[in-house]
CSV table of N, CA and C and ligand atoms in Angstrom, one decimal:
chain,number,residue,atom,x,y,z
A,34,UNK,N,-71.8,-202.4,68.7
A,34,UNK,CA,-72.9,-203.4,68.9
A,34,UNK,C,-73.5,-203.6,70.1
A,35,UNK,N,-74.9,-203.8,69.8
A,35,UNK,CA,-75.6,-203.6,71.1
A,35,UNK,C,-76.5,-204.6,70.9
A,36,UNK,N,-76.3,-205.7,70.3
A,36,UNK,CA,-77.2,-207.0,70.2
A,36,UNK,C,-77.0,-207.8,71.6
A,37,UNK,N,-78.1,-208.4,71.9
A,37,UNK,CA,-78.4,-209.0,73.1
A,37,UNK,C,-77.1,-210.4,73.2
A,38,UNK,N,-76.6,-210.4,74.2
A,38,UNK,CA,-75.5,-211.5,74.3
A,38,UNK,C,-76.1,-212.8,74.9
A,39,UNK,N,-75.6,-213.9,74.5
A,39,UNK,CA,-75.8,-215.2,74.9
A,39,UNK,C,-76.1,-215.2,76.5
A,40,UNK,N,-74.8,-214.7,77.0
A,40,UNK,CA,-74.9,-214.5,78.5
A,40,UNK,C,-76.3,-214.1,79.4
A,41,UNK,N,-76.4,-212.9,78.6
A,41,UNK,CA,-77.7,-212.0,79.1
A,41,UNK,C,-79.0,-212.8,78.9
A,42,UNK,N,-79.0,-213.6,77.7
A,42,UNK,CA,-80.4,-214.5,77.5
A,42,UNK,C,-80.3,-215.5,78.5
A,43,UNK,N,-79.3,-216.2,78.7
A,43,UNK,CA,-79.1,-217.0,79.9
A,43,UNK,C,-79.4,-216.4,81.3
A,44,UNK,N,-78.9,-215.4,81.4
A,44,UNK,CA,-79.5,-214.6,82.7
A,44,UNK,C,-80.7,-214.2,82.9
A,45,UNK,N,-81.6,-214.1,81.6
A,45,UNK,CA,-82.8,-213.9,81.6
A,45,UNK,C,-83.9,-215.1,81.9
A,46,UNK,N,-83.2,-216.2,81.3
A,46,UNK,CA,-84.1,-217.4,81.8
A,46,UNK,C,-83.7,-217.7,83.2
A,47,UNK,N,-82.6,-217.4,83.7
A,47,UNK,CA,-82.3,-217.8,85.1
A,47,UNK,C,-83.2,-217.0,86.1
A,48,UNK,N,-83.6,-215.6,85.7
A,48,UNK,CA,-84.3,-214.9,86.3
A,48,UNK,C,-85.8,-215.1,86.4
A,49,UNK,N,-86.3,-216.0,85.4
A,49,UNK,CA,-87.6,-216.3,84.9
A,49,UNK,C,-87.8,-217.8,84.9
A,50,UNK,N,-87.4,-218.5,85.9
A,50,UNK,CA,-87.4,-219.8,85.8
A,50,UNK,C,-88.7,-220.7,85.5
A,51,UNK,N,-89.8,-219.9,85.6
A,51,UNK,CA,-91.1,-220.4,85.4
A,51,UNK,C,-91.4,-220.3,83.8
A,52,UNK,N,-90.5,-219.7,83.0
A,52,UNK,CA,-90.6,-219.5,81.8
A,52,UNK,C,-89.8,-220.5,80.9
A,53,UNK,N,-90.5,-221.2,80.0
A,53,UNK,CA,-89.8,-222.1,79.0
A,53,UNK,C,-89.6,-221.3,77.7
A,54,UNK,N,-89.9,-220.3,77.6
A,54,UNK,CA,-89.7,-219.3,76.3
A,54,UNK,C,-89.7,-217.9,76.7
A,55,UNK,N,-89.0,-217.1,76.0
A,55,UNK,CA,-89.0,-215.7,76.3
A,55,UNK,C,-89.7,-215.0,75.1
A,56,UNK,N,-90.5,-213.9,75.0
A,56,UNK,CA,-91.0,-213.4,73.8
A,56,UNK,C,-90.7,-211.9,74.0
A,57,UNK,N,-90.7,-211.0,73.1
A,57,UNK,CA,-90.4,-210.0,72.6
A,57,UNK,C,-91.4,-209.4,71.5
A,58,UNK,N,-92.9,-209.2,72.0
A,58,UNK,CA,-93.6,-208.9,70.9
A,58,UNK,C,-93.3,-207.1,70.8
A,59,UNK,N,-93.3,-206.6,69.4
A,59,UNK,CA,-93.1,-205.3,69.3
A,59,UNK,C,-93.0,-204.8,67.9
A,60,UNK,N,-92.6,-203.6,67.7
A,60,UNK,CA,-92.2,-203.2,66.0
A,60,UNK,C,-90.8,-203.2,66.0
A,61,UNK,N,-90.7,-203.3,64.5
A,61,UNK,CA,-89.0,-203.4,64.0
A,61,UNK,C,-88.8,-202.0,64.1
A,62,UNK,N,-87.4,-201.7,64.8
A,62,UNK,CA,-86.9,-200.6,65.0
A,62,UNK,C,-86.8,-199.5,63.7
A,63,UNK,N,-86.5,-200.4,62.7
A,63,UNK,CA,-86.0,-200.0,61.2
A,63,UNK,C,-87.4,-199.4,60.5
A,64,UNK,N,-88.3,-200.6,60.0
A,64,UNK,CA,-89.3,-200.6,59.2
A,64,UNK,C,-90.7,-200.4,59.8
A,65,UNK,N,-90.9,-200.5,61.1
A,65,UNK,CA,-92.1,-200.4,62.2
A,65,UNK,C,-93.0,-201.6,61.9
A,66,UNK,N,-92.7,-202.9,61.2
A,66,UNK,CA,-93.6,-203.8,61.0
A,66,UNK,C,-93.8,-204.5,62.3
A,67,UNK,N,-94.6,-205.3,62.5
A,67,UNK,CA,-94.9,-205.8,63.7
A,67,UNK,C,-93.8,-207.1,63.8
A,68,UNK,N,-93.3,-207.2,64.9
A,68,UNK,CA,-92.4,-208.7,65.1
A,68,UNK,C,-92.6,-209.2,66.3
A,69,UNK,N,-92.3,-210.5,66.6
A,69,UNK,CA,-92.5,-211.3,67.9
A,69,UNK,C,-91.3,-211.9,68.1
A,70,UNK,N,-90.2,-211.6,68.6
A,70,UNK,CA,-88.9,-212.4,68.8
A,70,UNK,C,-89.0,-213.4,69.9
A,71,UNK,N,-88.8,-214.4,69.6
A,71,UNK,CA,-88.9,-215.5,70.8
A,71,UNK,C,-87.6,-216.3,70.7
A,72,UNK,N,-87.3,-216.3,72.0
A,72,UNK,CA,-86.1,-217.3,72.6
A,72,UNK,C,-86.5,-218.5,73.3
A,73,UNK,N,-86.0,-219.6,72.6
A,73,UNK,CA,-86.3,-221.0,73.1
A,73,UNK,C,-85.2,-221.9,73.7
A,74,UNK,N,-85.0,-222.2,74.7
A,74,UNK,CA,-83.9,-222.9,75.1
A,74,UNK,C,-84.0,-224.4,74.5
A,75,UNK,N,-83.1,-224.7,73.8
A,75,UNK,CA,-83.1,-226.2,73.1
A,75,UNK,C,-81.5,-227.0,73.7
A,76,UNK,N,-81.6,-228.2,73.5
A,76,UNK,CA,-80.3,-228.9,73.8
A,76,UNK,C,-78.9,-228.3,73.3
A,77,UNK,N,-79.2,-227.8,72.0
A,77,UNK,CA,-78.0,-227.4,71.5
A,77,UNK,C,-77.9,-225.7,71.5
A,78,UNK,N,-78.5,-225.3,72.4
A,78,UNK,CA,-78.4,-223.8,72.7
A,78,UNK,C,-79.7,-223.1,72.7
A,79,UNK,N,-79.7,-221.8,72.6
A,79,UNK,CA,-81.1,-221.0,72.9
A,79,UNK,C,-81.3,-220.6,71.4
A,80,UNK,N,-82.6,-221.0,71.0
A,80,UNK,CA,-82.9,-220.6,69.6
A,80,UNK,C,-83.7,-219.2,69.5
A,81,UNK,N,-83.3,-218.5,68.5
A,81,UNK,CA,-83.9,-217.0,68.4
A,81,UNK,C,-84.7,-217.1,67.1
A,82,UNK,N,-86.0,-216.7,67.2
A,82,UNK,CA,-86.8,-216.7,66.1
A,82,UNK,C,-87.5,-215.5,66.0
A,83,UNK,N,-87.9,-215.0,64.6
A,83,UNK,CA,-88.7,-214.0,64.5
A,83,UNK,C,-87.9,-212.7,64.4
A,84,UNK,N,-86.8,-212.5,64.7
A,84,UNK,CA,-86.2,-211.3,64.3
A,84,UNK,C,-84.7,-211.1,65.2
A,85,UNK,N,-84.5,-210.1,65.5
A,85,UNK,CA,-83.2,-209.6,66.3
A,85,UNK,C,-83.6,-208.8,67.6
A,86,UNK,N,-82.9,-209.1,68.7
A,86,UNK,CA,-83.1,-208.2,69.9
A,86,UNK,C,-81.9,-207.5,70.2
A,87,UNK,N,-82.1,-206.4,70.4
A,87,UNK,CA,-81.1,-205.5,70.8
A,87,UNK,C,-81.4,-204.8,72.3
A,88,UNK,N,-80.1,-204.8,73.2
A,88,UNK,CA,-80.3,-204.2,74.4
A,88,UNK,C,-78.8,-203.3,74.6
A,89,UNK,N,-79.2,-202.0,74.0
A,89,UNK,CA,-78.0,-201.0,74.3
A,89,UNK,C,-77.7,-200.8,75.5
A,90,UNK,N,-78.8,-200.5,76.2
A,90,UNK,CA,-78.5,-200.3,77.6
A,90,UNK,C,-79.7,-201.3,78.6
A,91,UNK,N,-79.5,-201.7,79.7
A,91,UNK,CA,-79.9,-202.6,80.6
A,91,UNK,C,-81.4,-202.4,80.4
A,92,UNK,N,-82.1,-203.3,80.2
A,92,UNK,CA,-83.6,-203.4,80.1
A,92,UNK,C,-84.4,-202.4,78.9
A,93,UNK,N,-83.6,-201.9,78.1
A,93,UNK,CA,-84.2,-201.2,77.0
A,93,UNK,C,-84.0,-202.0,75.7
A,94,UNK,N,-85.0,-202.6,75.1
A,94,UNK,CA,-85.0,-203.2,73.9
A,94,UNK,C,-85.3,-202.9,72.8
A,95,UNK,N,-84.8,-203.1,71.7
A,95,UNK,CA,-85.1,-202.8,70.4
A,95,UNK,C,-85.2,-204.0,69.8
A,96,UNK,N,-86.1,-204.2,68.7
A,96,UNK,CA,-86.2,-205.3,67.9
A,96,UNK,C,-85.8,-205.0,66.5
A,97,UNK,N,-85.6,-206.0,65.7
A,97,UNK,CA,-85.5,-205.5,64.1
A,97,UNK,C,-85.9,-207.2,63.5
A,98,UNK,N,-86.7,-206.8,62.3
A,98,UNK,CA,-87.2,-207.9,61.6
A,98,UNK,C,-86.1,-208.6,60.8
A,99,UNK,N,-86.4,-209.8,60.5
A,99,UNK,CA,-85.2,-210.3,59.7
A,99,UNK,C,-84.8,-209.7,58.4
A,100,UNK,N,-85.8,-209.3,57.7
A,100,UNK,CA,-85.2,-208.6,56.4
A,100,UNK,C,-84.5,-207.4,56.9
A,101,UNK,N,-85.0,-206.4,57.8
A,101,UNK,CA,-84.0,-205.1,58.1
A,101,UNK,C,-82.6,-205.9,58.6
A,102,UNK,N,-82.8,-206.8,59.4
A,102,UNK,CA,-81.5,-207.4,59.8
A,102,UNK,C,-80.4,-207.8,59.0
A,103,UNK,N,-81.1,-208.3,57.7
A,103,UNK,CA,-80.1,-208.8,56.8
A,103,UNK,C,-79.6,-207.5,56.1
A,104,UNK,N,-80.4,-206.4,55.6
A,104,UNK,CA,-80.0,-205.1,55.2
A,104,UNK,C,-78.9,-204.6,55.9
A,105,UNK,N,-79.1,-204.4,57.4
A,105,UNK,CA,-77.9,-203.6,58.4
A,105,UNK,C,-78.3,-204.3,59.8
A,106,UNK,N,-77.1,-205.1,60.0
A,106,UNK,CA,-77.2,-205.9,61.5
A,106,UNK,C,-76.8,-204.9,62.5
A,107,UNK,N,-76.5,-203.8,62.2
A,107,UNK,CA,-76.3,-202.6,63.2
A,107,UNK,C,-77.4,-202.0,63.7
A,108,UNK,N,-77.7,-201.7,65.1
A,108,UNK,CA,-78.7,-200.8,65.5
A,108,UNK,C,-78.2,-199.4,65.5
A,109,UNK,N,-79.0,-198.6,64.7
A,109,UNK,CA,-78.5,-197.2,64.7
A,109,UNK,C,-80.0,-196.4,65.1
A,110,UNK,N,-79.5,-194.9,65.2
A,110,UNK,CA,-80.5,-194.1,65.4
A,110,UNK,C,-81.2,-194.4,66.5
A,111,UNK,N,-80.9,-194.7,67.8
A,111,UNK,CA,-81.7,-195.2,68.8
A,111,UNK,C,-81.7,-194.4,70.1
A,112,UNK,N,-80.8,-193.4,69.8
A,112,UNK,CA,-80.4,-192.2,71.1
A,112,UNK,C,-80.1,-191.0,70.2
A,113,UNK,N,-80.5,-190.0,70.9
A,113,UNK,CA,-80.2,-188.5,70.6
A,113,UNK,C,-78.7,-188.5,70.6
A,114,UNK,N,-78.0,-187.7,69.6
A,114,UNK,CA,-76.5,-187.7,69.5
A,114,UNK,C,-76.1,-186.2,69.5
A,115,UNK,N,-75.4,-185.8,70.5
A,115,UNK,CA,-75.1,-184.3,70.6
A,115,UNK,C,-73.8,-184.0,69.4
A,116,UNK,N,-74.1,-183.0,68.5
A,116,UNK,CA,-73.1,-182.7,67.6
A,116,UNK,C,-72.8,-181.5,67.7
A,117,UNK,N,-71.3,-181.2,67.9
A,117,UNK,CA,-70.8,-179.9,68.0
A,117,UNK,C,-70.2,-179.4,66.8
A,118,UNK,N,-70.3,-178.2,66.6
A,118,UNK,CA,-69.6,-177.6,65.5
A,118,UNK,C,-69.4,-176.1,65.8
A,119,UNK,N,-68.1,-175.5,64.9
A,119,UNK,CA,-67.9,-174.1,65.1
A,119,UNK,C,-69.1,-173.2,64.6
A,120,UNK,N,-69.5,-172.5,65.6
A,120,UNK,CA,-70.2,-171.3,65.2
A,120,UNK,C,-69.8,-169.8,65.8
A,121,UNK,N,-69.7,-168.8,65.1
A,121,UNK,CA,-69.2,-167.6,65.3
A,121,UNK,C,-68.0,-167.7,66.4
A,122,UNK,N,-67.0,-168.5,65.7
A,122,UNK,CA,-65.7,-168.6,66.8
A,122,UNK,C,-65.6,-169.7,67.7
A,123,UNK,N,-66.7,-170.4,68.2
A,123,UNK,CA,-66.9,-171.0,69.4
A,123,UNK,C,-67.2,-172.5,68.8
A,124,UNK,N,-67.1,-173.6,69.6
A,124,UNK,CA,-67.6,-174.7,69.4
A,124,UNK,C,-68.9,-174.8,70.2
A,125,UNK,N,-70.0,-175.2,69.8
A,125,UNK,CA,-71.5,-175.3,70.6
A,125,UNK,C,-72.0,-176.5,70.0
A,126,UNK,N,-72.9,-177.1,70.8
A,126,UNK,CA,-73.7,-178.2,70.4
A,126,UNK,C,-74.9,-177.6,69.3
A,127,UNK,N,-74.9,-178.3,68.2
A,127,UNK,CA,-75.8,-177.7,66.9
A,127,UNK,C,-77.3,-177.7,67.6
A,128,UNK,N,-77.8,-178.6,68.3
A,128,UNK,CA,-79.0,-178.4,68.8
A,128,UNK,C,-79.4,-176.9,69.5
A,129,UNK,N,-78.4,-176.4,70.2
A,129,UNK,CA,-78.6,-175.3,70.9
A,129,UNK,C,-78.5,-173.8,70.2
A,130,UNK,N,-78.1,-174.2,68.6
A,130,UNK,CA,-78.1,-172.8,67.9
A,130,UNK,C,-79.4,-172.2,67.7
A,131,UNK,N,-79.4,-171.0,67.2
A,131,UNK,CA,-80.7,-170.5,66.8
A,131,UNK,C,-81.1,-170.8,65.4
A,132,UNK,N,-82.2,-170.4,64.9
A,132,UNK,CA,-83.0,-171.4,63.5
A,132,UNK,C,-81.9,-170.7,62.7
A,133,UNK,N,-81.5,-169.5,62.4
A,133,UNK,CA,-80.6,-169.2,61.3
A,133,UNK,C,-79.5,-170.0,61.0
A,134,UNK,N,-78.7,-170.0,62.3
A,134,UNK,CA,-77.3,-170.6,62.3
A,134,UNK,C,-77.5,-172.2,62.0
A,135,UNK,N,-78.8,-172.6,62.4
A,135,UNK,CA,-79.2,-174.1,62.2
A,135,UNK,C,-79.1,-174.6,60.8
A,136,UNK,N,-80.0,-173.5,60.3
A,136,UNK,CA,-80.0,-173.7,58.6
A,136,UNK,C,-78.7,-173.6,57.9
A,137,UNK,N,-78.0,-172.5,58.4
A,137,UNK,CA,-76.8,-172.4,57.8
A,137,UNK,C,-75.6,-173.6,58.0
A,138,UNK,N,-75.9,-174.3,59.2
A,138,UNK,CA,-75.3,-175.6,59.2
A,138,UNK,C,-75.8,-176.7,58.1
A,139,UNK,N,-77.2,-176.5,58.1
A,139,UNK,CA,-77.5,-177.6,57.1
A,139,UNK,C,-77.0,-177.3,55.7
A,140,UNK,N,-76.9,-176.1,55.3
A,140,UNK,CA,-76.5,-175.7,54.1
A,140,UNK,C,-74.9,-175.9,54.0
A,141,UNK,N,-74.1,-176.1,54.9
A,141,UNK,CA,-72.7,-176.3,54.8
A,141,UNK,C,-72.3,-177.7,54.0
A,142,UNK,N,-71.1,-177.5,53.3
A,142,UNK,CA,-70.7,-178.4,52.5
A,142,UNK,C,-69.3,-178.6,52.7
A,143,UNK,N,-68.8,-179.8,52.4
A,143,UNK,CA,-67.4,-180.1,52.6
A,143,UNK,C,-66.5,-179.5,51.6
A,144,UNK,N,-65.3,-178.9,51.8
A,144,UNK,CA,-64.4,-178.3,51.0
A,144,UNK,C,-63.6,-179.5,50.4
A,145,UNK,N,-63.5,-179.5,49.1
A,145,UNK,CA,-62.6,-180.6,48.3
A,145,UNK,C,-61.6,-179.8,47.6
A,146,UNK,N,-60.4,-179.8,48.2
A,146,UNK,CA,-59.2,-178.9,47.6
A,146,UNK,C,-58.8,-179.4,46.3
A,147,UNK,N,-59.2,-180.9,46.0
A,147,UNK,CA,-58.6,-181.5,44.6
A,147,UNK,C,-59.4,-180.7,43.4
A,148,UNK,N,-60.6,-180.0,43.7
A,148,UNK,CA,-61.4,-179.5,42.5
A,148,UNK,C,-60.5,-178.0,42.1
B,255,LIG,ZN1,-88.0,-204.2,59.6
């Protein structure tokens, strides 16, 4: 889970004492629509409006609109992932395979012994 924590939000307000609200304008990571997520400190806590903010690594933000957040609250597919599989007897990253072997990897299916 990479959602921004309340502690981090408080930290951002501490770092920017001149601001009484924080805003993250940008695009929704999932659907690409325009979003403007705002954080407003109130007596009962910080109010987030306009969507969700994710910060999987420090100072790298991703946004989600409310509709996409309701469908899936997790942040997915935000960084490359190295996949290893067996090819000609070795385990190698699939991204380094030649085109023919990469296609072969795409064509692979799962073996179901119950059939
Ligand atoms: Zn969206």
